[in-house]
Amino acid sequence: MVSGSGICAKEVVVDARHHMLGRLSSILAKELLHGQRVVVVRCEEICMSGGLVRQKMKYLRFLRKRMNTKPSHGPIHFRAPSRILWRTIRGMIPHKTKRGAAALSRLRAFEGVPPPYDRKKRMVIPDALKVLRLQPGHKYCLLGRLSKEVGWHHHDTITELEGKRKAKAQVSYERRKQLAKLRSKAVELAEKQLAPEMELLASIKY
C-alpha cells in the first residue's frame, strides 16, 4: 500500500477475515486518502470486540435513530456487512469534500470473494488482525452474524457460495501441487540424463 508497507499496486485486494472493524477501517481510510485503490473481500468475517448480544443492543439503538418527520432523509441504516464497513470508513474520511469523495470512490467492498478477485493475490493487514490486537479471552462477534440478527437476509446464501468456492479452490490447489511434483521429478530426470554433457561444458568453461 501507499503508507507504511511501501507497496503501491494499482489495486490492492484485502481479505478482511478476522480483522478488527475499527482498526481495519482507519488503516484503509488513510490508504484511500493517499490515492490507493482498495478492494475488501469477505466482509462478513470481520470481527468486532464485544459479545454478540452487546453489539446487537448497540445496533438496535442505532436503528431507532431517525428523522421524525421523514425517516427516508436519514440516517440510513445499512444491514449488509460490506455497507457497514463502507459507512465506518466514510466516517473517517472528509467525504463532503472533493478529496474525500474521490477517496471513497476508490473503495469497493464485497461479502464473500466474487469471481474477479478469487484468482487474485489477497493481502492481510497485521496491524488490524484479531490475533494480534484483541487480548486473549475477550469476547468478539463476527459482522456477518450481527448483520443476520438485525435484518440482513443473505447470510445463508453467502455461506453456501463460499463453501462452493473453497471446494473448487481446494481441487485447483491439489492439481497445482501434483503438477509441481511432476515438474520437480522431470527436472531431476533431465539433470541425470544431461550430467555427462554438463560435465563436458564445465571442463570447457564456456
JSON list of C-alpha atoms in Angstrom, two decimals:
[
{"chain": "A", "resi": 1, "resn": "MET", "atom": "CA", "xyz": [0.00, 0.00, 0.00]},
{"chain": "A", "resi": 2, "resn": "VAL", "atom": "CA", "xyz": [1.00, 3.64, -0.12]},
{"chain": "A", "resi": 3, "resn": "SER", "atom": "CA", "xyz": [1.80, 4.33, 3.52]},
{"chain": "A", "resi": 4, "resn": "GLY", "atom": "CA", "xyz": [3.97, 2.10, 5.67]},
{"chain": "A", "resi": 5, "resn": "SER", "atom": "CA", "xyz": [4.31, -1.07, 3.64]},
{"chain": "A", "resi": 6, "resn": "GLY", "atom": "CA", "xyz": [5.89, 0.52, 0.56]},
{"chain": "A", "resi": 7, "resn": "ILE", "atom": "CA", "xyz": [3.59, -1.34, -1.86]},
{"chain": "A", "resi": 8, "resn": "CYS", "atom": "CA", "xyz": [1.84, 0.82, -4.41]},
{"chain": "A", "resi": 9, "resn": "ALA", "atom": "CA", "xyz": [-0.07, -1.52, -6.71]},
{"chain": "A", "resi": 10, "resn": "LYS", "atom": "CA", "xyz": [-2.84, -0.25, -8.93]},
{"chain": "A", "resi": 11, "resn": "GLU", "atom": "CA", "xyz": [-5.38, -2.14, -6.83]},
{"chain": "A", "resi": 12, "resn": "VAL", "atom": "CA", "xyz": [-4.92, -3.97, -3.54]},
{"chain": "A", "resi": 13, "resn": "VAL", "atom": "CA", "xyz": [-7.27, -6.82, -2.58]},
{"chain": "A", "resi": 14, "resn": "VAL", "atom": "CA", "xyz": [-7.62, -7.14, 1.21]},
{"chain": "A", "resi": 15, "resn": "ASP", "atom": "CA", "xyz": [-9.00, -10.30, 2.80]},
{"chain": "A", "resi": 16, "resn": "ALA", "atom": "CA", "xyz": [-10.92, -8.93, 5.78]},
{"chain": "A", "resi": 17, "resn": "ARG", "atom": "CA", "xyz": [-11.33, -12.27, 7.58]},
{"chain": "A", "resi": 18, "resn": "HIS", "atom": "CA", "xyz": [-10.65, -11.91, 11.33]},
{"chain": "A", "resi": 19, "resn": "HIS", "atom": "CA", "xyz": [-9.65, -8.23, 11.15]},
{"chain": "A", "resi": 20, "resn": "MET", "atom": "CA", "xyz": [-10.94, -5.79, 13.75]},
{"chain": "A", "resi": 21, "resn": "LEU", "atom": "CA", "xyz": [-13.52, -3.44, 12.24]},
{"chain": "A", "resi": 22, "resn": "GLY", "atom": "CA", "xyz": [-12.24, -0.13, 13.64]},
{"chain": "A", "resi": 23, "resn": "ARG", "atom": "CA", "xyz": [-8.53, -0.74, 13.07]},
{"chain": "A", "resi": 24, "resn": "LEU", "atom": "CA", "xyz": [-9.12, -2.06, 9.56]},
{"chain": "A", "resi": 25, "resn": "SER", "atom": "CA", "xyz": [-11.29, 0.96, 8.72]},
{"chain": "A", "resi": 26, "resn": "SER", "atom": "CA", "xyz": [-8.78, 3.52, 9.99]},
{"chain": "A", "resi": 27, "resn": "ILE", "atom": "CA", "xyz": [-5.88, 1.97, 8.04]},
{"chain": "A", "resi": 28, "resn": "LEU", "atom": "CA", "xyz": [-7.93, 1.70, 4.84]},
{"chain": "A", "resi": 29, "resn": "ALA", "atom": "CA", "xyz": [-9.19, 5.28, 5.22]},
{"chain": "A", "resi": 30, "resn": "LYS", "atom": "CA", "xyz": [-5.60, 6.55, 5.32]},
{"chain": "A", "resi": 31, "resn": "GLU", "atom": "CA", "xyz": [-4.65, 4.46, 2.27]},
{"chain": "A", "resi": 32, "resn": "LEU", "atom": "CA", "xyz": [-7.67, 5.72, 0.31]},
{"chain": "A", "resi": 33, "resn": "LEU", "atom": "CA", "xyz": [-6.78, 9.34, 1.09]},
{"chain": "A", "resi": 34, "resn": "HIS", "atom": "CA", "xyz": [-3.25, 8.65, -0.19]},
{"chain": "A", "resi": 35, "resn": "GLY", "atom": "CA", "xyz": [-4.61, 7.51, -3.54]},
{"chain": "A", "resi": 36, "resn": "GLN", "atom": "CA", "xyz": [-4.61, 3.72, -3.17]},
{"chain": "A", "resi": 37, "resn": "ARG", "atom": "CA", "xyz": [-7.41, 1.70, -4.76]},
{"chain": "A", "resi": 38, "resn": "VAL", "atom": "CA", "xyz": [-8.66, -0.92, -2.31]},
{"chain": "A", "resi": 39, "resn": "VAL", "atom": "CA", "xyz": [-10.98, -3.92, -2.71]},
{"chain": "A", "resi": 40, "resn": "VAL", "atom": "CA", "xyz": [-12.14, -5.60, 0.52]},
{"chain": "A", "resi": 41, "resn": "VAL", "atom": "CA", "xyz": [-13.48, -9.16, 0.34]},
{"chain": "A", "resi": 42, "resn": "ARG", "atom": "CA", "xyz": [-15.06, -11.46, 2.97]},
{"chain": "A", "resi": 43, "resn": "CYS", "atom": "CA", "xyz": [-16.56, -8.54, 4.90]},
{"chain": "A", "resi": 44, "resn": "GLU", "atom": "CA", "xyz": [-18.95, -10.93, 6.68]},
{"chain": "A", "resi": 45, "resn": "GLU", "atom": "CA", "xyz": [-16.00, -12.35, 8.67]},
{"chain": "A", "resi": 46, "resn": "ILE", "atom": "CA", "xyz": [-14.80, -9.02, 10.09]},
{"chain": "A", "resi": 47, "resn": "CYS", "atom": "CA", "xyz": [-14.60, -9.06, 13.92]},
{"chain": "A", "resi": 48, "resn": "MET", "atom": "CA", "xyz": [-15.99, -6.58, 16.42]},
{"chain": "A", "resi": 49, "resn": "SER", "atom": "CA", "xyz": [-14.84, -6.54, 20.05]},
{"chain": "A", "resi": 50, "resn": "GLY", "atom": "CA", "xyz": [-17.66, -7.28, 22.49]},
{"chain": "A", "resi": 51, "resn": "GLY", "atom": "CA", "xyz": [-20.13, -10.15, 22.51]},
{"chain": "A", "resi": 52, "resn": "LEU", "atom": "CA", "xyz": [-22.95, -10.59, 20.03]},
{"chain": "A", "resi": 53, "resn": "VAL", "atom": "CA", "xyz": [-25.70, -9.59, 22.50]},
{"chain": "A", "resi": 54, "resn": "ARG", "atom": "CA", "xyz": [-23.92, -6.34, 23.40]},
{"chain": "A", "resi": 55, "resn": "GLN", "atom": "CA", "xyz": [-23.28, -5.42, 19.76]},
{"chain": "A", "resi": 56, "resn": "LYS", "atom": "CA", "xyz": [-26.85, -6.29, 18.80]},
{"chain": "A", "resi": 57, "resn": "MET", "atom": "CA", "xyz": [-28.25, -3.99, 21.53]},
{"chain": "A", "resi": 58, "resn": "LYS", "atom": "CA", "xyz": [-25.98, -1.18, 20.30]},
{"chain": "A", "resi": 59, "resn": "TYR", "atom": "CA", "xyz": [-27.12, -1.65, 16.71]},
{"chain": "A", "resi": 60, "resn": "LEU", "atom": "CA", "xyz": [-30.80, -1.75, 17.68]},
{"chain": "A", "resi": 61, "resn": "ARG", "atom": "CA", "xyz": [-30.32, 1.57, 19.49]},
{"chain": "A", "resi": 62, "resn": "PHE", "atom": "CA", "xyz": [-28.74, 2.91, 16.28]},
{"chain": "A", "resi": 63, "resn": "LEU", "atom": "CA", "xyz": [-31.73, 1.67, 14.25]},
{"chain": "A", "resi": 64, "resn": "ARG", "atom": "CA", "xyz": [-34.07, 3.78, 16.41]},
{"chain": "A", "resi": 65, "resn": "LYS", "atom": "CA", "xyz": [-32.26, 6.97, 15.41]},
{"chain": "A", "resi": 66, "resn": "ARG", "atom": "CA", "xyz": [-34.21, 8.53, 12.53]},
{"chain": "A", "resi": 67, "resn": "MET", "atom": "CA", "xyz": [-35.76, 11.75, 11.31]},
{"chain": "A", "resi": 68, "resn": "ASN", "atom": "CA", "xyz": [-39.24, 12.04, 12.87]},
{"chain": "A", "resi": 69, "resn": "THR", "atom": "CA", "xyz": [-40.98, 13.84, 10.04]},
{"chain": "A", "resi": 70, "resn": "LYS", "atom": "CA", "xyz": [-39.35, 11.99, 7.12]},
{"chain": "A", "resi": 71, "resn": "PRO", "atom": "CA", "xyz": [-37.25, 8.91, 8.03]},
{"chain": "A", "resi": 72, "resn": "SER", "atom": "CA", "xyz": [-36.09, 8.45, 4.42]},
{"chain": "A", "resi": 73, "resn": "HIS", "atom": "CA", "xyz": [-33.96, 11.59, 4.86]},
{"chain": "A", "resi": 74, "resn": "GLY", "atom": "CA", "xyz": [-31.71, 9.68, 7.20]},
{"chain": "A", "resi": 75, "resn": "PRO", "atom": "CA", "xyz": [-29.75, 8.40, 8.90]},
{"chain": "A", "resi": 76, "resn": "ILE", "atom": "CA", "xyz": [-29.61, 5.39, 6.56]},
{"chain": "A", "resi": 77, "resn": "HIS", "atom": "CA", "xyz": [-29.14, 2.11, 8.46]},
{"chain": "A", "resi": 78, "resn": "PHE", "atom": "CA", "xyz": [-27.22, -0.41, 6.37]},
{"chain": "A", "resi": 79, "resn": "ARG", "atom": "CA", "xyz": [-27.56, -4.09, 7.24]},
{"chain": "A", "resi": 80, "resn": "ALA", "atom": "CA", "xyz": [-25.07, -5.71, 4.84]},
{"chain": "A", "resi": 81, "resn": "PRO", "atom": "CA", "xyz": [-21.53, -6.20, 6.25]},
{"chain": "A", "resi": 82, "resn": "SER", "atom": "CA", "xyz": [-19.90, -4.57, 3.21]},
{"chain": "A", "resi": 83, "resn": "ARG", "atom": "CA", "xyz": [-22.05, -1.45, 3.63]},
{"chain": "A", "resi": 84, "resn": "ILE", "atom": "CA", "xyz": [-21.40, -1.32, 7.38]},
{"chain": "A", "resi": 85, "resn": "LEU", "atom": "CA", "xyz": [-17.65, -1.34, 6.63]},
{"chain": "A", "resi": 86, "resn": "TRP", "atom": "CA", "xyz": [-18.18, 1.31, 3.91]},
{"chain": "A", "resi": 87, "resn": "ARG", "atom": "CA", "xyz": [-20.09, 3.54, 6.34]},
{"chain": "A", "resi": 88, "resn": "THR", "atom": "CA", "xyz": [-17.43, 3.09, 9.05]},
{"chain": "A", "resi": 89, "resn": "ILE", "atom": "CA", "xyz": [-14.69, 4.14, 6.61]},
{"chain": "A", "resi": 90, "resn": "ARG", "atom": "CA", "xyz": [-16.83, 7.05, 5.39]},
{"chain": "A", "resi": 91, "resn": "GLY", "atom": "CA", "xyz": [-16.93, 8.37, 8.96]},
{"chain": "A", "resi": 92, "resn": "MET", "atom": "CA", "xyz": [-13.11, 8.55, 8.95]},
{"chain": "A", "resi": 93, "resn": "ILE", "atom": "CA", "xyz": [-12.90, 10.46, 5.65]},
{"chain": "A", "resi": 94, "resn": "PRO", "atom": "CA", "xyz": [-13.93, 14.07, 4.90]},
{"chain": "A", "resi": 95, "resn": "HIS", "atom": "CA", "xyz": [-16.45, 12.67, 2.40]},
{"chain": "A", "resi": 96, "resn": "LYS", "atom": "CA", "xyz": [-18.20, 16.01, 1.79]},
{"chain": "A", "resi": 97, "resn": "THR", "atom": "CA", "xyz": [-15.10, 17.46, 0.14]},
{"chain": "A", "resi": 98, "resn": "LYS", "atom": "CA", "xyz": [-13.92, 16.59, -3.37]},
{"chain": "A", "resi": 99, "resn": "ARG", "atom": "CA", "xyz": [-10.80, 14.93, -1.97]},
{"chain": "A", "resi": 100, "resn": "GLY", "atom": "CA", "xyz": [-12.84, 12.79, 0.41]},
{"chain": "A", "resi": 101, "resn": "ALA", "atom": "CA", "xyz": [-15.42, 11.86, -2.23]},
{"chain": "A", "resi": 102, "resn": "ALA", "atom": "CA", "xyz": [-12.61, 10.82, -4.61]},
{"chain": "A", "resi": 103, "resn": "ALA", "atom": "CA", "xyz": [-11.00, 8.73, -1.84]},
{"chain": "A", "resi": 104, "resn": "LEU", "atom": "CA", "xyz": [-14.29, 6.98, -1.06]},
{"chain": "A", "resi": 105, "resn": "SER", "atom": "CA", "xyz": [-14.83, 6.20, -4.74]},
{"chain": "A", "resi": 106, "resn": "ARG", "atom": "CA", "xyz": [-11.58, 4.15, -4.67]},
{"chain": "A", "resi": 107, "resn": "LEU", "atom": "CA", "xyz": [-13.10, 1.69, -2.17]},
{"chain": "A", "resi": 108, "resn": "ARG", "atom": "CA", "xyz": [-15.01, -1.47, -3.10]},
{"chain": "A", "resi": 109, "resn": "ALA", "atom": "CA", "xyz": [-16.28, -3.95, -0.53]},
{"chain": "A", "resi": 110, "resn": "PHE", "atom": "CA", "xyz": [-17.88, -7.37, -1.00]},
{"chain": "A", "resi": 111, "resn": "GLU", "atom": "CA", "xyz": [-19.29, -10.25, 1.01]},
{"chain": "A", "resi": 112, "resn": "GLY", "atom": "CA", "xyz": [-17.51, -13.46, 0.07]},
{"chain": "A", "resi": 113, "resn": "VAL", "atom": "CA", "xyz": [-14.94, -13.48, -2.73]},
{"chain": "A", "resi": 114, "resn": "PRO", "atom": "CA", "xyz": [-16.64, -12.71, -6.08]},
{"chain": "A", "resi": 115, "resn": "PRO", "atom": "CA", "xyz": [-15.21, -14.13, -9.35]},
{"chain": "A", "resi": 116, "resn": "PRO", "atom": "CA", "xyz": [-12.75, -11.43, -10.47]},
{"chain": "A", "resi": 117, "resn": "TYR", "atom": "CA", "xyz": [-10.95, -11.50, -7.12]},
{"chain": "A", "resi": 118, "resn": "ASP", "atom": "CA", "xyz": [-10.94, -15.23, -6.30]},
{"chain": "A", "resi": 119, "resn": "ARG", "atom": "CA", "xyz": [-7.91, -15.63, -8.60]},
{"chain": "A", "resi": 120, "resn": "LYS", "atom": "CA", "xyz": [-6.03, -12.55, -7.36]},
{"chain": "A", "resi": 121, "resn": "LYS", "atom": "CA", "xyz": [-3.48, -12.30, -4.60]},
{"chain": "A", "resi": 122, "resn": "ARG", "atom": "CA", "xyz": [-5.17, -11.27, -1.35]},
{"chain": "A", "resi": 123, "resn": "MET", "atom": "CA", "xyz": [-3.43, -9.38, 1.45]},
{"chain": "A", "resi": 124, "resn": "VAL", "atom": "CA", "xyz": [-3.94, -9.11, 5.19]},
{"chain": "A", "resi": 125, "resn": "ILE", "atom": "CA", "xyz": [-3.17, -6.12, 7.42]},
{"chain": "A", "resi": 126, "resn": "PRO", "atom": "CA", "xyz": [-1.21, -7.30, 10.50]},
{"chain": "A", "resi": 127, "resn": "ASP", "atom": "CA", "xyz": [-1.95, -4.10, 12.47]},
{"chain": "A", "resi": 128, "resn": "ALA", "atom": "CA", "xyz": [-5.67, -4.93, 12.35]},
{"chain": "A", "resi": 129, "resn": "LEU", "atom": "CA", "xyz": [-5.63, -8.71, 12.90]},
{"chain": "A", "resi": 130, "resn": "LYS", "atom": "CA", "xyz": [-7.71, -10.04, 15.81]},
{"chain": "A", "resi": 131, "resn": "VAL", "atom": "CA", "xyz": [-4.99, -12.44, 17.00]},
{"chain": "A", "resi": 132, "resn": "LEU", "atom": "CA", "xyz": [-2.56, -9.53, 17.37]},
{"chain": "A", "resi": 133, "resn": "ARG", "atom": "CA", "xyz": [-4.92, -6.82, 18.63]},
{"chain": "A", "resi": 134, "resn": "LEU", "atom": "CA", "xyz": [-7.62, -8.43, 20.78]},
{"chain": "A", "resi": 135, "resn": "GLN", "atom": "CA", "xyz": [-6.47, -9.72, 24.16]},
{"chain": "A", "resi": 136, "resn": "PRO", "atom": "CA", "xyz": [-6.91, -13.48, 24.66]},
{"chain": "A", "resi": 137, "resn": "GLY", "atom": "CA", "xyz": [-10.21, -14.37, 26.31]},
{"chain": "A", "resi": 138, "resn": "HIS", "atom": "CA", "xyz": [-12.02, -11.19, 25.28]},
{"chain": "A", "resi": 139, "resn": "LYS", "atom": "CA", "xyz": [-15.41, -11.62, 23.65]},
{"chain": "A", "resi": 140, "resn": "TYR", "atom": "CA", "xyz": [-15.91, -10.75, 20.00]},
{"chain": "A", "resi": 141, "resn": "CYS", "atom": "CA", "xyz": [-18.52, -11.28, 17.31]},
{"chain": "A", "resi": 142, "resn": "LEU", "atom": "CA", "xyz": [-18.50, -11.57, 13.53]},
{"chain": "A", "resi": 143, "resn": "LEU", "atom": "CA", "xyz": [-20.03, -8.79, 11.46]},
{"chain": "A", "resi": 144, "resn": "GLY", "atom": "CA", "xyz": [-21.93, -11.28, 9.29]},
{"chain": "A", "resi": 145, "resn": "ARG", "atom": "CA", "xyz": [-23.65, -12.81, 12.31]},
{"chain": "A", "resi": 146, "resn": "LEU", "atom": "CA", "xyz": [-24.59, -9.36, 13.64]},
{"chain": "A", "resi": 147, "resn": "SER", "atom": "CA", "xyz": [-25.94, -8.36, 10.23]},
{"chain": "A", "resi": 148, "resn": "LYS", "atom": "CA", "xyz": [-28.06, -11.50, 10.11]},
{"chain": "A", "resi": 149, "resn": "GLU", "atom": "CA", "xyz": [-29.52, -10.67, 13.54]},
{"chain": "A", "resi": 150, "resn": "VAL", "atom": "CA", "xyz": [-30.51, -7.12, 12.52]},
{"chain": "A", "resi": 151, "resn": "GLY", "atom": "CA", "xyz": [-32.08, -7.87, 9.16]},
{"chain": "A", "resi": 152, "resn": "TRP", "atom": "CA", "xyz": [-29.53, -8.97, 6.54]},
{"chain": "A", "resi": 153, "resn": "HIS", "atom": "CA", "xyz": [-31.16, -11.82, 4.58]},
{"chain": "A", "resi": 154, "resn": "HIS", "atom": "CA", "xyz": [-28.22, -13.15, 2.52]},
{"chain": "A", "resi": 155, "resn": "HIS", "atom": "CA", "xyz": [-26.07, -14.77, 5.23]},
{"chain": "A", "resi": 156, "resn": "ASP", "atom": "CA", "xyz": [-27.01, -18.34, 4.28]},
{"chain": "A", "resi": 157, "resn": "THR", "atom": "CA", "xyz": [-26.56, -17.64, 0.55]},
{"chain": "A", "resi": 158, "resn": "ILE", "atom": "CA", "xyz": [-23.07, -16.22, 1.06]},
{"chain": "A", "resi": 159, "resn": "THR", "atom": "CA", "xyz": [-22.13, -19.17, 3.30]},
{"chain": "A", "resi": 160, "resn": "GLU", "atom": "CA", "xyz": [-23.25, -21.63, 0.62]},
{"chain": "A", "resi": 161, "resn": "LEU", "atom": "CA", "xyz": [-21.40, -19.78, -2.17]},
{"chain": "A", "resi": 162, "resn": "GLU", "atom": "CA", "xyz": [-18.24, -19.58, -0.06]},
{"chain": "A", "resi": 163, "resn": "GLY", "atom": "CA", "xyz": [-18.40, -23.33, 0.56]},
{"chain": "A", "resi": 164, "resn": "LYS", "atom": "CA", "xyz": [-18.56, -23.98, -3.19]},
{"chain": "A", "resi": 165, "resn": "ARG", "atom": "CA", "xyz": [-15.68, -21.55, -3.84]},
{"chain": "A", "resi": 166, "resn": "LYS", "atom": "CA", "xyz": [-13.47, -23.20, -1.20]},
{"chain": "A", "resi": 167, "resn": "ALA", "atom": "CA", "xyz": [-14.17, -26.68, -2.59]},
{"chain": "A", "resi": 168, "resn": "LYS", "atom": "CA", "xyz": [-13.28, -25.51, -6.09]},
{"chain": "A", "resi": 169, "resn": "ALA", "atom": "CA", "xyz": [-10.12, -23.80, -4.80]},
{"chain": "A", "resi": 170, "resn": "GLN", "atom": "CA", "xyz": [-9.07, -26.99, -2.96]},
{"chain": "A", "resi": 171, "resn": "VAL", "atom": "CA", "xyz": [-9.34, -29.03, -6.17]},
{"chain": "A", "resi": 172, "resn": "SER", "atom": "CA", "xyz": [-7.28, -26.40, -8.02]},
{"chain": "A", "resi": 173, "resn": "TYR", "atom": "CA", "xyz": [-4.66, -26.38, -5.24]},
{"chain": "A", "resi": 174, "resn": "GLU", "atom": "CA", "xyz": [-4.31, -30.19, -5.28]},
{"chain": "A", "resi": 175, "resn": "ARG", "atom": "CA", "xyz": [-3.90, -30.12, -9.07]},
{"chain": "A", "resi": 176, "resn": "ARG", "atom": "CA", "xyz": [-1.20, -27.42, -8.89]},
{"chain": "A", "resi": 177, "resn": "LYS", "atom": "CA", "xyz": [0.61, -29.37, -6.15]},
{"chain": "A", "resi": 178, "resn": "GLN", "atom": "CA", "xyz": [0.56, -32.52, -8.27]},
{"chain": "A", "resi": 179, "resn": "LEU", "atom": "CA", "xyz": [1.88, -30.63, -11.32]},
{"chain": "A", "resi": 180, "resn": "ALA", "atom": "CA", "xyz": [4.67, -29.11, -9.23]},
{"chain": "A", "resi": 181, "resn": "LYS", "atom": "CA", "xyz": [5.66, -32.59, -8.03]},
{"chain": "A", "resi": 182, "resn": "LEU", "atom": "CA", "xyz": [5.74, -33.91, -11.60]},
{"chain": "A", "resi": 183, "resn": "ARG", "atom": "CA", "xyz": [7.79, -30.91, -12.68]},
{"chain": "A", "resi": 184, "resn": "SER", "atom": "CA", "xyz": [10.38, -31.48, -9.95]},
{"chain": "A", "resi": 185, "resn": "LYS", "atom": "CA", "xyz": [10.66, -35.16, -10.95]},
{"chain": "A", "resi": 186, "resn": "ALA", "atom": "CA", "xyz": [11.11, -34.16, -14.61]},
{"chain": "A", "resi": 187, "resn": "VAL", "atom": "CA", "xyz": [13.86, -31.69, -13.64]},
{"chain": "A", "resi": 188, "resn": "GLU", "atom": "CA", "xyz": [15.69, -34.37, -11.62]},
{"chain": "A", "resi": 189, "resn": "LEU", "atom": "CA", "xyz": [15.44, -36.86, -14.52]},
{"chain": "A", "resi": 190, "resn": "ALA", "atom": "CA", "xyz": [16.71, -34.27, -17.02]},
{"chain": "A", "resi": 191, "resn": "GLU", "atom": "CA", "xyz": [19.65, -33.42, -14.75]},
{"chain": "A", "resi": 192, "resn": "LYS", "atom": "CA", "xyz": [20.63, -37.13, -14.58]},
{"chain": "A", "resi": 193, "resn": "GLN", "atom": "CA", "xyz": [20.36, -37.57, -18.34]},
{"chain": "A", "resi": 194, "resn": "LEU", "atom": "CA", "xyz": [22.33, -34.38, -19.09]},
{"chain": "A", "resi": 195, "resn": "ALA", "atom": "CA", "xyz": [25.04, -34.97, -16.45]},
{"chain": "A", "resi": 196, "resn": "PRO", "atom": "CA", "xyz": [27.77, -36.05, -18.96]},
{"chain": "A", "resi": 197, "resn": "GLU", "atom": "CA", "xyz": [27.10, -33.06, -21.23]},
{"chain": "A", "resi": 198, "resn": "MET", "atom": "CA", "xyz": [27.13, -30.68, -18.25]},
{"chain": "A", "resi": 199, "resn": "GLU", "atom": "CA", "xyz": [30.49, -32.09, -17.10]},
{"chain": "A", "resi": 200, "resn": "LEU", "atom": "CA", "xyz": [31.90, -31.57, -20.60]},
{"chain": "A", "resi": 201, "resn": "LEU", "atom": "CA", "xyz": [30.64, -27.98, -20.67]},
{"chain": "A", "resi": 202, "resn": "ALA", "atom": "CA", "xyz": [32.08, -27.38, -17.21]},
{"chain": "A", "resi": 203, "resn": "SER", "atom": "CA", "xyz": [35.52, -28.54, -18.37]},
{"chain": "A", "resi": 204, "resn": "ILE", "atom": "CA", "xyz": [35.38, -26.21, -21.39]},
{"chain": "A", "resi": 205, "resn": "LYS", "atom": "CA", "xyz": [34.22, -23.36, -19.12]},
{"chain": "A", "resi": 206, "resn": "TYR", "atom": "CA", "xyz": [32.26, -21.81, -21.93]}
]
